[in-house]
PDB file of C-alpha atoms in Angstrom:
ATOM      1  CA  UNK T  10       6.339  -5.236  -1.951  1.00 57.00           C
ATOM      2  CA  UNK T  11       4.086  -8.248  -2.456  1.00 66.00           C
ATOM      3  CA  UNK T  12       0.441  -8.565  -1.450  1.00 75.00           C
ATOM      4  CA  UNK T  13       0.280 -12.042   0.109  1.00 82.00           C
ATOM      5  CA  UNK T  14      -2.977 -14.030  -0.036  1.00 85.00           C
ATOM      6  CA  UNK T  15      -3.378 -17.032   2.258  1.00 79.00           C
ATOM      7  CA  UNK T  16      -3.983 -20.337   0.441  1.00 76.00           C
ATOM      8  CA  UNK T  17      -7.054 -20.903   2.681  1.00 75.00           C
ATOM      9  CA  UNK T  18      -8.643 -17.588   1.643  1.00 81.00           C
ATOM     10  CA  UNK T  19     -11.324 -19.132  -0.597  1.00 81.00           C
ATOM     11  CA  UNK T  20     -12.567 -21.336   2.279  1.00 78.00           C
ATOM     12  CA  UNK T  21     -12.952 -18.472   4.759  1.00 82.00           C
ATOM     13  CA  UNK T  22     -16.559 -17.691   5.721  1.00 80.00           C
ATOM     14  CA  UNK T  23     -16.048 -13.942   5.341  1.00 83.00           C
ATOM     15  CA  UNK T  24     -14.976 -14.383   1.716  1.00 88.00           C
ATOM     16  CA  UNK T  25     -17.693 -16.923   0.877  1.00 83.00           C
ATOM     17  CA  UNK T  26     -20.429 -14.537   2.013  1.00 85.00           C
ATOM     18  CA  UNK T  27     -19.218 -11.701  -0.228  1.00 90.00           C
ATOM     19  CA  UNK T  28     -20.227 -11.261  -3.893  1.00 91.00           C
ATOM     20  CA  UNK T  29     -17.498 -12.243  -6.332  1.00 91.00           C
ATOM     21  CA  UNK T  30     -17.220  -8.667  -7.650  1.00 91.00           C
ATOM     22  CA  UNK T  31     -16.615  -7.394  -4.120  1.00 91.00           C
ATOM     23  CA  UNK T  32     -13.854  -9.965  -3.581  1.00 90.00           C
ATOM     24  CA  UNK T  33     -12.223  -8.837  -6.833  1.00 91.00           C
ATOM     25  CA  UNK T  34     -12.429  -5.206  -5.693  1.00 92.00           C
ATOM     26  CA  UNK T  35     -10.813  -6.179  -2.391  1.00 87.00           C
ATOM     27  CA  UNK T  36      -7.844  -7.706  -4.229  1.00 89.00           C
ATOM     28  CA  UNK T  37      -7.375  -4.585  -6.397  1.00 89.00           C
ATOM     29  CA  UNK T  38      -7.559  -2.234  -3.404  1.00 89.00           C
ATOM     30  CA  UNK T  39      -5.064  -4.367  -1.470  1.00 87.00           C
ATOM     31  CA  UNK T  40      -2.676  -4.234  -4.423  1.00 86.00           C
ATOM     32  CA  UNK T  41      -3.070  -0.438  -4.656  1.00 87.00           C
ATOM     33  CA  UNK T  42      -2.333  -0.120  -0.937  1.00 83.00           C
ATOM     34  CA  UNK T  43       0.691  -2.464  -1.068  1.00 81.00           C
ATOM     35  CA  UNK T  44       2.165  -0.571  -4.018  1.00 82.00           C
ATOM     36  CA  UNK T  45       1.624   2.710  -2.192  1.00 80.00           C
ATOM     37  CA  UNK T  46       3.327   1.430   0.965  1.00 80.00           C
ATOM     38  CA  UNK T  47       6.292   0.276  -1.151  1.00 76.00           C
ATOM     39  CA  UNK T  48       6.553   3.786  -2.663  1.00 77.00           C
ATOM     40  CA  UNK T  49       6.141   5.319   0.781  1.00 73.00           C
ATOM     41  CA  UNK T  50       9.211   3.430   2.045  1.00 72.00           C
ATOM     42  CA  UNK T  51      11.341   5.406  -0.439  1.00 73.00           C
ATOM     43  CA  UNK T  52       9.412   8.702  -0.329  1.00 75.00           C
ATOM     44  CA  UNK T  53       7.015   9.273   2.620  1.00 75.00           C
ATOM     45  CA  UNK T  54       5.145  11.909   0.609  1.00 75.00           C
ATOM     46  CA  UNK T  55       4.391   9.547  -2.294  1.00 73.00           C
ATOM     47  CA  UNK T  56       1.482   7.803  -0.538  1.00 82.00           C
ATOM     48  CA  UNK T  57      -0.628   8.952   2.432  1.00 84.00           C
ATOM     49  CA  UNK T  58      -0.975   5.430   3.890  1.00 81.00           C
ATOM     50  CA  UNK T  59      -4.534   4.874   2.706  1.00 85.00           C
ATOM     51  CA  UNK T  60      -6.668   5.030  -0.439  1.00 86.00           C
ATOM     52  CA  UNK T  61      -9.490   7.506  -1.012  1.00 88.00           C
ATOM     53  CA  UNK T  62     -12.745   7.726  -2.985  1.00 86.00           C
ATOM     54  CA  UNK T  63     -10.833   8.532  -6.164  1.00 85.00           C
ATOM     55  CA  UNK T  64      -8.740   5.375  -5.836  1.00 86.00           C
ATOM     56  CA  UNK T  65     -11.938   3.411  -5.146  1.00 88.00           C
ATOM     57  CA  UNK T  66     -13.515   4.809  -8.312  1.00 86.00           C
ATOM     58  CA  UNK T  67     -10.376   4.101 -10.381  1.00 85.00           C
ATOM     59  CA  UNK T  68     -10.502   0.484  -9.184  1.00 87.00           C
ATOM     60  CA  UNK T  69     -14.089   0.220 -10.482  1.00 89.00           C
ATOM     61  CA  UNK T  70     -15.657  -0.083  -7.046  1.00 90.00           C
ATOM     62  CA  UNK T  71     -18.611   1.520  -5.273  1.00 92.00           C
ATOM     63  CA  UNK T  72     -19.208   2.708  -1.727  1.00 91.00           C
ATOM     64  CA  UNK T  73     -21.706  -0.123  -1.267  1.00 91.00           C
ATOM     65  CA  UNK T  74     -19.014  -2.701  -2.048  1.00 90.00           C
ATOM     66  CA  UNK T  75     -16.556  -0.909   0.225  1.00 90.00           C
ATOM     67  CA  UNK T  76     -19.107  -0.969   3.059  1.00 92.00           C
ATOM     68  CA  UNK T  77     -19.498  -4.732   2.524  1.00 90.00           C
ATOM     69  CA  UNK T  78     -15.738  -5.118   2.981  1.00 91.00           C
ATOM     70  CA  UNK T  79     -15.803  -2.942   6.117  1.00 92.00           C
ATOM     71  CA  UNK T  80     -18.701  -4.964   7.577  1.00 90.00           C
ATOM     72  CA  UNK T  81     -16.754  -8.173   6.845  1.00 85.00           C
ATOM     73  CA  UNK T  82     -13.737  -6.842   8.723  1.00 87.00           C
ATOM     74  CA  UNK T  83     -11.504  -6.754   5.620  1.00 89.00           C
ATOM     75  CA  UNK T  84     -11.228  -2.952   5.413  1.00 90.00           C
ATOM     76  CA  UNK T  85     -11.040  -0.204   8.018  1.00 90.00           C
ATOM     77  CA  UNK T  86     -11.205   3.577   8.085  1.00 89.00           C
ATOM     78  CA  UNK T  87      -7.871   5.321   8.526  1.00 84.00           C
ATOM     79  CA  UNK T  88      -7.028   9.032   8.554  1.00 83.00           C
ATOM     80  CA  UNK T  89      -9.925  10.085   6.324  1.00 84.00           C
ATOM     81  CA  UNK T  90      -9.583   7.132   3.944  1.00 89.00           C
ATOM     82  CA  UNK T  91      -9.438   3.352   4.120  1.00 89.00           C
ATOM     83  CA  UNK T  92      -6.825   0.611   4.270  1.00 88.00           C
ATOM     84  CA  UNK T  93      -6.873  -3.220   4.267  1.00 89.00           C
ATOM     85  CA  UNK T  94      -7.047  -5.306   7.426  1.00 88.00           C
ATOM     86  CA  UNK T  95      -4.641  -8.237   7.275  1.00 83.00           C
ATOM     87  CA  UNK T  96      -6.857 -11.045   8.578  1.00 79.00           C
ATOM     88  CA  UNK T  97      -5.689 -14.466   9.695  1.00 76.00           C
ATOM     89  CA  UNK T  98      -6.548 -17.112   7.099  1.00 75.00           C
ATOM     90  CA  UNK T  99      -7.189 -14.544   4.337  1.00 84.00           C
ATOM     91  CA  UNK T 100      -4.085 -12.418   3.741  1.00 83.00           C
ATOM     92  CA  UNK T 101      -0.764 -11.706   5.365  1.00 77.00           C
ATOM     93  CA  UNK T 102       1.003  -8.437   6.022  1.00 73.00           C
ATOM     94  CA  UNK T 103       3.972  -8.029   3.629  1.00 67.00           C
ATOM     95  CA  UNK T 104       7.453  -7.829   5.047  1.00 65.00           C
ATOM     96  CA  UNK T 105      10.083  -5.261   4.116  1.00 62.00           C
ATOM     97  CA  UNK T 106      13.760  -5.771   4.805  1.00 61.00           C
ATOM     98  CA  UNK T 107      15.605  -3.342   7.070  1.00 65.00           C
ATOM     99  CA  UNK T 108      18.912  -1.822   6.040  1.00 68.00           C
ATOM    100  CA  UNK T 109      20.758  -4.276   8.323  1.00 74.00           C
ATOM    101  CA  UNK T 110      18.996  -7.247   6.708  1.00 70.00           C
ATOM    102  CA  UNK T 111      19.783  -5.941   3.231  1.00 68.00           C
ATOM    103  CA  UNK T 112      23.453  -5.546   4.139  1.00 76.00           C
ATOM    104  CA  UNK T 113      23.634  -9.053   5.617  1.00 76.00           C
ATOM    105  CA  UNK T 114      21.986 -10.606   2.576  1.00 74.00           C
ATOM    106  CA  UNK T 115      24.193  -8.603   0.217  1.00 75.00           C
ATOM    107  CA  UNK T 116      27.279 -10.043   1.891  1.00 78.00           C
ATOM    108  CA  UNK T 117      25.797 -13.540   1.794  1.00 75.00           C
ATOM    109  CA  UNK T 118      24.990 -13.173  -1.911  1.00 73.00           C
ATOM    110  CA  UNK T 119      28.467 -11.880  -2.708  1.00 74.00           C
ATOM    111  CA  UNK T 120      30.060 -14.742  -0.806  1.00 73.00           C
ATOM    112  CA  UNK T 121      27.876 -17.266  -2.619  1.00 71.00           C
ATOM    113  CA  UNK T 122      28.818 -15.746  -5.987  1.00 71.00           C
ATOM    114  CA  UNK T 123      32.526 -16.069  -5.260  1.00 77.00           C
ATOM    115  CA  UNK T 124      32.064 -19.660  -4.140  1.00 78.00           C
ATOM    116  CA  UNK T 125      30.151 -20.487  -7.341  1.00 76.00           C
ATOM    117  CA  UNK T 126      32.867 -18.931  -9.496  1.00 75.00           C
ATOM    118  CA  UNK T 127      35.537 -20.920  -7.630  1.00 78.00           C
ATOM    119  CA  UNK T 128      33.602 -24.161  -8.146  1.00 77.00           C
ATOM    120  CA  UNK T 129      33.208 -23.501 -11.870  1.00 74.00           C
ATOM    121  CA  UNK T 130      36.895 -22.729 -12.190  1.00 70.00           C
ATOM    122  CA  UNK T 131      37.789 -25.962 -10.392  1.00 72.00           C
ATOM    123  CA  UNK T 132      35.732 -27.964 -12.913  1.00 65.00           C
ATOM    124  CA  UNK T 133      37.619 -26.567 -15.934  1.00 60.00           C
ATOM    125  CA  UNK T 134      40.226 -28.903 -17.552  1.00 54.00           C
ATOM    126  CA  UNK T 135      43.898 -28.116 -17.121  1.00 49.00           C
ATOM    127  CA  UNK T 136      44.230 -26.909 -20.746  1.00 48.00           C
ATOM    128  CA  UNK T 137      41.518 -24.293 -20.194  1.00 54.00           C
ATOM    129  CA  UNK T 138      43.142 -23.182 -16.955  1.00 48.00           C
ATOM    130  CA  UNK T 139      46.469 -22.678 -18.773  1.00 50.00           C
ATOM    131  CA  UNK T 140      44.815 -20.673 -21.565  1.00 53.00           C
ATOM    132  CA  UNK T 141      42.895 -18.562 -19.041  1.00 55.00           C
ATOM    133  CA  UNK T 142      46.018 -17.876 -17.013  1.00 52.00           C
ATOM    134  CA  UNK T 143      47.900 -16.746 -20.133  1.00 54.00           C
ATOM    135  CA  UNK T 144      45.018 -14.487 -21.183  1.00 51.00           C
ATOM    136  CA  UNK T 145      44.804 -13.057 -17.683  1.00 55.00           C
ATOM    137  CA  UNK T 146      48.550 -12.381 -17.670  1.00 54.00           C
ATOM    138  CA  UNK T 147      48.349 -10.470 -20.948  1.00 50.00           C
ATOM    139  CA  UNK T 148      45.373  -8.478 -19.745  1.00 51.00           C
ATOM    140  CA  UNK T 149      46.964  -7.642 -16.409  1.00 52.00           C
ATOM    141  CA  UNK T 150      50.132  -6.398 -18.093  1.00 50.00           C
ATOM    142  CA  UNK T 151      48.121  -3.901 -20.171  1.00 49.00           C
ATOM    143  CA  UNK T 152      46.124  -2.561 -17.241  1.00 49.00           C
ATOM    144  CA  UNK T 153      47.556   0.315 -15.196  1.00 47.00           C
ATOM    145  CA  UNK T 154      45.856  -0.505 -11.924  1.00 48.00           C
ATOM    146  CA  UNK T 155      43.264  -2.540 -10.139  1.00 48.00           C
ATOM    147  CA  UNK T 156      39.555  -1.930 -10.187  1.00 48.00           C
ATOM    148  CA  UNK T 157      38.373   0.939  -8.059  1.00 49.00           C
ATOM    149  CA  UNK T 158      35.664   0.634  -5.428  1.00 48.00           C
ATOM    150  CA  UNK T 159      33.185   2.366  -7.764  1.00 50.00           C
ATOM    151  CA  UNK T 160      33.678  -0.340 -10.414  1.00 53.00           C
ATOM    152  CA  UNK T 161      33.098  -3.028  -7.832  1.00 47.00           C
ATOM    153  CA  UNK T 162      29.878  -1.295  -6.794  1.00 47.00           C
ATOM    154  CA  UNK T 163      28.709  -1.150 -10.420  1.00 51.00           C
ATOM    155  CA  UNK T 164      29.347  -4.910 -10.766  1.00 51.00           C
ATOM    156  CA  UNK T 165      27.291  -5.664  -7.680  1.00 47.00           C
ATOM    157  CA  UNK T 166      24.508  -3.396  -8.926  1.00 48.00           C
ATOM    158  CA  UNK T 167      24.459  -5.124 -12.303  1.00 47.00           C
ATOM    159  CA  UNK T 168      23.850  -8.435 -10.565  1.00 44.00           C
ATOM    160  CA  UNK T 169      21.076  -7.221  -8.281  1.00 43.00           C
ATOM    161  CA  UNK T 170      19.520  -4.283 -10.155  1.00 41.00           C
ATOM    162  CA  UNK T 171      16.554  -6.397 -11.275  1.00 42.00           C
ATOM    163  CA  UNK T 172      15.614  -7.191  -7.682  1.00 40.00           C
ATOM    164  CA  UNK T 173      13.042  -5.265  -5.698  1.00 42.00           C
ATOM    165  CA  UNK T 174      12.958  -4.105  -2.090  1.00 43.00           C
ATOM    166  CA  UNK T 175      10.744  -7.008  -1.084  1.00 42.00           C
ATOM    167  CA  UNK T 176      11.676  -9.964   1.047  1.00 42.00           C
ATOM    168  CA  UNK T 177      13.994 -11.788  -1.387  1.00 40.00           C
ATOM    169  CA  UNK T 178      17.132 -13.858  -1.100  1.00 45.00           C
ATOM    170  CA  UNK T 179      19.333 -11.284  -2.853  1.00 41.00           C
ATOM    171  CA  UNK T 180      19.004  -7.758  -1.388  1.00 47.00           C
ATOM    172  CA  UNK T 181      19.440  -4.406  -3.074  1.00 45.00           C
ATOM    173  CA  UNK T 182      23.002  -2.994  -3.078  1.00 48.00           C
ATOM    174  CA  UNK T 183      24.001  -0.401  -0.500  1.00 53.00           C
ATOM    175  CA  UNK T 184      26.182   2.683  -1.046  1.00 48.00           C
ATOM    176  CA  UNK T 185      29.945   2.298  -0.383  1.00 50.00           C
ATOM    177  CA  UNK T 186      31.431   3.161   2.998  1.00 52.00           C
ATOM    178  CA  UNK T 187      32.019   6.845   3.587  1.00 48.00           C
ATOM    179  CA  UNK T 188      28.935   7.921   1.589  1.00 43.00           C
ATOM    180  CA  UNK T 189      25.893   7.401   3.839  1.00 43.00           C
ATOM    181  CA  UNK T 190      22.529   7.002   2.180  1.00 41.00           C
ATOM    182  CA  UNK T 191      20.517  10.204   1.979  1.00 38.00           C
ATOM    183  CA  UNK T 192      17.447   9.888   4.199  1.00 35.00           C
ATOM    184  CA  UNK T 193      16.219  13.481   4.093  1.00 34.00           C
ATOM    185  CA  UNK T 194      12.435  13.653   3.559  1.00 38.00           C
ATOM    186  CA  UNK T 195      11.380  16.090   0.823  1.00 50.00           C
ATOM    187  CA  UNK T 196       8.947  18.810   1.902  1.00 79.00           C
ATOM    188  CA  UNK T 197       5.367  18.970   0.731  1.00 86.00           C
ATOM    189  CA  UNK T 198       6.122  21.420  -2.070  1.00 89.00           C
ATOM    190  CA  UNK T 199       8.908  19.282  -3.542  1.00 89.00           C
ATOM    191  CA  UNK T 200       6.605  16.237  -3.649  1.00 90.00           C
ATOM    192  CA  UNK T 201       3.780  18.210  -5.275  1.00 91.00           C
ATOM    193  CA  UNK T 202       6.103  19.857  -7.825  1.00 90.00           C
ATOM    194  CA  UNK T 203       7.607  16.505  -8.773  1.00 89.00           C
ATOM    195  CA  UNK T 204       4.198  14.866  -9.262  1.00 91.00           C
ATOM    196  CA  UNK T 205       2.715  17.805 -11.199  1.00 92.00           C
ATOM    197  CA  UNK T 206       2.751  17.097 -14.968  1.00 90.00           C
ATOM    198  CA  UNK T 207       3.535  20.709 -15.911  1.00 89.00           C
ATOM    199  CA  UNK T 208       6.202  23.291 -15.095  1.00 88.00           C
ATOM    200  CA  UNK T 209       6.688  24.851 -11.668  1.00 84.00           C
ATOM    201  CA  UNK T 210       8.919  27.671 -12.900  1.00 83.00           C
ATOM    202  CA  UNK T 211      12.537  28.452 -12.109  1.00 85.00           C
ATOM    203  CA  UNK T 212      13.505  28.187  -8.458  1.00 85.00           C
ATOM    204  CA  UNK T 213      13.381  31.521  -6.682  1.00 84.00           C
ATOM    205  CA  UNK T 214      11.342  33.249  -9.382  1.00 89.00           C
ATOM    206  CA  UNK T 215       7.891  34.755  -8.861  1.00 89.00           C
ATOM    207  CA  UNK T 216       5.928  31.718 -10.051  1.00 88.00           C
ATOM    208  CA  UNK T 217       7.959  29.340  -7.882  1.00 90.00           C
ATOM    209  CA  UNK T 218       7.634  31.490  -4.777  1.00 91.00           C
ATOM    210  CA  UNK T 219       3.891  31.851  -5.255  1.00 92.00           C
ATOM    211  CA  UNK T 220       3.453  28.078  -5.678  1.00 91.00           C
ATOM    212  CA  UNK T 221       5.500  27.421  -2.532  1.00 92.00           C
ATOM    213  CA  UNK T 222       3.366  29.842  -0.556  1.00 91.00           C
ATOM    214  CA  UNK T 223       0.122  28.254  -1.766  1.00 92.00           C
ATOM    215  CA  UNK T 224       1.311  24.725  -0.920  1.00 92.00           C
ATOM    216  CA  UNK T 225       2.514  25.896   2.485  1.00 91.00           C
ATOM    217  CA  UNK T 226      -0.892  27.399   3.257  1.00 91.00           C
ATOM    218  CA  UNK T 227      -2.712  24.241   2.175  1.00 91.00           C
ATOM    219  CA  UNK T 228      -0.309  21.975   4.093  1.00 90.00           C
ATOM    220  CA  UNK T 229      -1.264  23.643   7.400  1.00 90.00           C
ATOM    221  CA  UNK T 230      -4.395  21.466   7.295  1.00 89.00           C
ATOM    222  CA  UNK T 231      -3.417  17.748   6.954  1.00 89.00           C
ATOM    223  CA  UNK T 232      -6.830  16.888   5.480  1.00 88.00           C
ATOM    224  CA  UNK T 233      -6.465  19.579   2.813  1.00 89.00           C
ATOM    225  CA  UNK T 234      -2.918  18.437   2.048  1.00 91.00           C
ATOM    226  CA  UNK T 235      -4.207  14.887   1.493  1.00 90.00           C
ATOM    227  CA  UNK T 236      -6.855  16.263  -0.881  1.00 91.00           C
ATOM    228  CA  UNK T 237      -4.166  18.229  -2.749  1.00 92.00           C
ATOM    229  CA  UNK T 238      -2.005  15.116  -3.142  1.00 91.00           C
ATOM    230  CA  UNK T 239      -5.013  13.222  -4.494  1.00 91.00           C
ATOM    231  CA  UNK T 240      -5.818  16.107  -6.852  1.00 92.00           C
ATOM    232  CA  UNK T 241      -2.281  16.097  -8.286  1.00 92.00           C
ATOM    233  CA  UNK T 242      -2.421  12.336  -8.864  1.00 93.00           C
ATOM    234  CA  UNK T 243      -5.834  12.655 -10.515  1.00 91.00           C
ATOM    235  CA  UNK T 244      -4.720  15.552 -12.733  1.00 92.00           C
ATOM    236  CA  UNK T 245      -1.561  13.693 -13.789  1.00 92.00           C
ATOM    237  CA  UNK T 246      -3.622  10.632 -14.752  1.00 92.00           C
ATOM    238  CA  UNK T 247      -5.952  12.851 -16.804  1.00 91.00           C
ATOM    239  CA  UNK T 248      -2.977  14.324 -18.656  1.00 91.00           C
ATOM    240  CA  UNK T 249      -1.415  10.916 -19.281  1.00 91.00           C
ATOM    241  CA  UNK T 250      -4.747   9.566 -20.571  1.00 89.00           C
ATOM    242  CA  UNK T 251      -5.117  12.491 -22.968  1.00 87.00           C
ATOM    243  CA  UNK T 252      -8.157  13.989 -21.236  1.00 88.00           C
ATOM    244  CA  UNK T 253      -6.203  17.212 -20.699  1.00 89.00           C
ATOM    245  CA  UNK T 254      -4.023  18.360 -23.650  1.00 91.00           C
ATOM    246  CA  UNK T 255      -0.465  19.094 -22.592  1.00 88.00           C
ATOM    247  CA  UNK T 256      -0.562  22.489 -24.287  1.00 88.00           C
ATOM    248  CA  UNK T 257      -3.319  23.497 -21.858  1.00 88.00           C
ATOM    249  CA  UNK T 258      -1.393  22.615 -18.682  1.00 92.00           C
ATOM    250  CA  UNK T 259      -0.823  25.838 -16.692  1.00 92.00           C
ATOM    251  CA  UNK T 260       2.124  26.563 -14.442  1.00 91.00           C
ATOM    252  CA  UNK T 261       1.888  25.032 -10.995  1.00 92.00           C
ATOM    253  CA  UNK T 262       1.126  28.350  -9.220  1.00 91.00           C
ATOM    254  CA  UNK T 263      -1.815  29.029 -11.574  1.00 92.00           C
ATOM    255  CA  UNK T 264      -3.169  25.491 -11.121  1.00 93.00           C
ATOM    256  CA  UNK T 265      -2.901  25.776  -7.330  1.00 92.00           C
ATOM    257  CA  UNK T 266      -4.623  29.156  -7.353  1.00 90.00           C
ATOM    258  CA  UNK T 267      -7.488  28.383  -9.735  1.00 90.00           C
ATOM    259  CA  UNK T 268      -7.959  24.665 -10.410  1.00 88.00           C
ATOM    260  CA  UNK T 269      -6.720  22.216  -7.811  1.00 92.00           C
ATOM    261  CA  UNK T 270      -9.950  22.001  -5.803  1.00 89.00           C
ATOM    262  CA  UNK T 271     -11.910  21.040  -8.936  1.00 87.00           C
ATOM    263  CA  UNK T 272      -9.665  17.948  -9.227  1.00 90.00           C
ATOM    264  CA  UNK T 273      -9.667  17.113  -5.515  1.00 88.00           C
ATOM    265  CA  UNK T 274     -12.049  14.520  -4.063  1.00 85.00           C
ATOM    266  CA  UNK T 275     -14.837  15.748  -1.862  1.00 78.00           C
ATOM    267  CA  UNK T 276     -13.980  15.926   1.839  1.00 70.00           C
ATOM    268  CA  UNK T 277     -14.819  12.611   3.431  1.00 63.00           C
ATOM    269  CA  UNK T 278     -17.573  12.849   5.982  1.00 61.00           C
ATOM    270  CA  UNK T 279     -17.567  10.338   8.849  1.00 58.00           C
ATOM    271  CA  UNK T 280     -19.582   7.281   7.955  1.00 64.00           C
ATOM    272  CA  UNK T 281     -22.461   6.149  10.118  1.00 71.00           C
ATOM    273  CA  UNK T 282     -21.214   3.668  12.719  1.00 76.00           C
ATOM    274  CA  UNK T 283     -22.174   0.062  12.157  1.00 82.00           C
ATOM    275  CA  UNK T 284     -25.084  -1.112  14.279  1.00 86.00           C
ATOM    276  CA  UNK T 285     -24.843  -4.761  15.239  1.00 89.00           C
ATOM    277  CA  UNK T 286     -27.840  -7.005  14.577  1.00 90.00           C
ATOM    278  CA  UNK T 287     -28.555 -10.607  15.436  1.00 83.00           C
ATOM    279  CA  UNK T 288     -27.447 -11.725  11.942  1.00 85.00           C
ATOM    280  CA  UNK T 289     -24.449  -9.427  11.313  1.00 88.00           C
ATOM    281  CA  UNK T 290     -20.935 -10.710  10.666  1.00 87.00           C
ATOM    282  CA  UNK T 291     -19.589  -9.706  14.079  1.00 89.00           C
ATOM    283  CA  UNK T 292     -22.294 -11.632  15.919  1.00 87.00           C
ATOM    284  CA  UNK T 293     -21.691 -14.674  13.709  1.00 88.00           C
ATOM    285  CA  UNK T 294     -17.996 -14.583  14.587  1.00 87.00           C
ATOM    286  CA  UNK T 295     -18.874 -14.883  18.269  1.00 89.00           C
ATOM    287  CA  UNK T 296     -21.929 -17.155  18.145  1.00 88.00           C
ATOM    288  CA  UNK T 297     -21.485 -19.628  15.273  1.00 87.00           C
ATOM    289  CA  UNK T 298     -19.294 -21.919  17.341  1.00 87.00           C
ATOM    290  CA  UNK T 299     -22.118 -22.185  19.946  1.00 87.00           C
ATOM    291  CA  UNK T 300     -25.000 -22.621  17.491  1.00 86.00           C
ATOM    292  CA  UNK T 301     -25.629 -26.263  18.408  1.00 86.00           C
ATOM    293  CA  UNK T 302     -26.160 -25.288  22.049  1.00 88.00           C
ATOM    294  CA  UNK T 303     -29.444 -23.446  21.317  1.00 89.00           C
ATOM    295  CA  UNK T 304     -32.917 -24.479  20.201  1.00 88.00           C
ATOM    296  CA  UNK T 305     -33.867 -23.136  16.753  1.00 83.00           C
ATOM    297  CA  UNK T 306     -37.592 -23.810  16.932  1.00 85.00           C
ATOM    298  CA  UNK T 307     -39.816 -20.738  17.044  1.00 81.00           C
ATOM    299  CA  UNK T 308     -41.292 -18.025  14.847  1.00 80.00           C
ATOM    300  CA  UNK T 309     -40.392 -14.371  15.088  1.00 76.00           C
ATOM    301  CA  UNK T 310     -43.480 -13.468  13.032  1.00 76.00           C
ATOM    302  CA  UNK T 311     -45.737 -15.119  15.616  1.00 80.00           C
ATOM    303  CA  UNK T 312     -43.953 -13.412  18.473  1.00 84.00           C
ATOM    304  CA  UNK T 313     -42.215 -16.595  19.632  1.00 86.00           C
ATOM    305  CA  UNK T 314     -38.553 -16.182  18.643  1.00 89.00           C
ATOM    306  CA  UNK T 315     -36.211 -19.124  19.015  1.00 88.00           C
ATOM    307  CA  UNK T 316     -33.631 -19.320  21.777  1.00 89.00           C
ATOM    308  CA  UNK T 317     -30.942 -19.058  19.100  1.00 87.00           C
ATOM    309  CA  UNK T 318     -32.383 -15.732  17.894  1.00 89.00           C
ATOM    310  CA  UNK T 319     -32.628 -14.377  21.436  1.00 91.00           C
ATOM    311  CA  UNK T 320     -29.035 -15.336  22.201  1.00 91.00           C
ATOM    312  CA  UNK T 321     -27.771 -13.686  19.001  1.00 90.00           C
ATOM    313  CA  UNK T 322     -29.807 -10.550  19.676  1.00 91.00           C
ATOM    314  CA  UNK T 323     -28.425 -10.362  23.210  1.00 92.00           C
ATOM    315  CA  UNK T 324     -24.919 -10.625  21.790  1.00 93.00           C
ATOM    316  CA  UNK T 325     -25.676  -7.795  19.309  1.00 91.00           C
ATOM    317  CA  UNK T 326     -27.038  -5.596  22.127  1.00 92.00           C
ATOM    318  CA  UNK T 327     -23.884  -6.193  24.150  1.00 91.00           C
ATOM    319  CA  UNK T 328     -21.675  -5.236  21.200  1.00 91.00           C
ATOM    320  CA  UNK T 329     -23.695  -2.058  20.621  1.00 89.00           C
ATOM    321  CA  UNK T 330     -23.379  -1.144  24.314  1.00 89.00           C
ATOM    322  CA  UNK T 331     -19.614  -1.647  24.183  1.00 88.00           C
ATOM    323  CA  UNK T 332     -19.452   0.554  21.083  1.00 84.00           C
ATOM    324  CA  UNK T 333     -21.392   3.362  22.776  1.00 84.00           C
ATOM    325  CA  UNK T 334     -19.212   3.098  25.907  1.00 84.00           C
ATOM    326  CA  UNK T 335     -16.004   3.401  23.875  1.00 79.00           C
ATOM    327  CA  UNK T 336     -17.388   6.514  22.131  1.00 73.00           C
ATOM    328  CA  UNK T 337     -18.171   8.170  25.467  1.00 72.00           C
ATOM    329  CA  UNK T 338     -14.638   7.524  26.725  1.00 67.00           C
ATOM    330  CA  UNK T 339     -13.188   9.148  23.623  1.00 62.00           C
TER     331      UNK T 339
END
């Protein structure tokens, strides 16, 4: 899946007002989110649909920079974490093909390939055609049968294996008729065991049963399950980076019983709601187009604010009132 940036992004006022380092962090976080969504399409347990404080730290960012992105309307809170906001003129939401679209494009690609082969064959001189026909006759006489459907599938895969699941002209191959694609979603334990860098023990044995029970207890709380998934990803990165020697990796049940919370990010506490001011981004979005309609003369220090300031402050008060009203309804 591609993260698509609009070619007018650099001219957008929201981007121009941000520090360059914050804009770079925004790009990295958007890429992390897009990659996670692409993984989630194949395995819903591979990515929770948002990034957390650990992902923010891995990207080299700070909470101050993240708050700048939230205030600019480029990030939003989601399910205990954060995710990008696809804003007009800045970035576009990536598209993923459905199974029907993949099938249609696969047929179109196969048809185009046959047409190309026929055109190339028509351009060959008559002497080459004769030699090819003789070679084909000798080969056909030595073969005992035609290609099976599995061989045809392998040929189509070889032509399209390098493609991704993104919006491309040539789609990924689909399984042959009679063998529907497996769509079963793995349970929480299977996803954790697969991501864990150590051993989970033989299925059905004491260590495996204990690990399953621990994951099941944690998964009863969605917030705790999200922390566990983050802890496994963090622990795996530490092992891959050499911070944790592989000889010291315990079995999964021992890690779940004694260590996982030390690798999990701290529970995210709700952030303080944004309070609108006369000069905040949200007020600018509403008032900048009317700036020429107001008189700017005046001094706030002398107690004589300009009409422009008063209008912006009134707009901020209205936004704050709407925010309080929506909270009361919830």
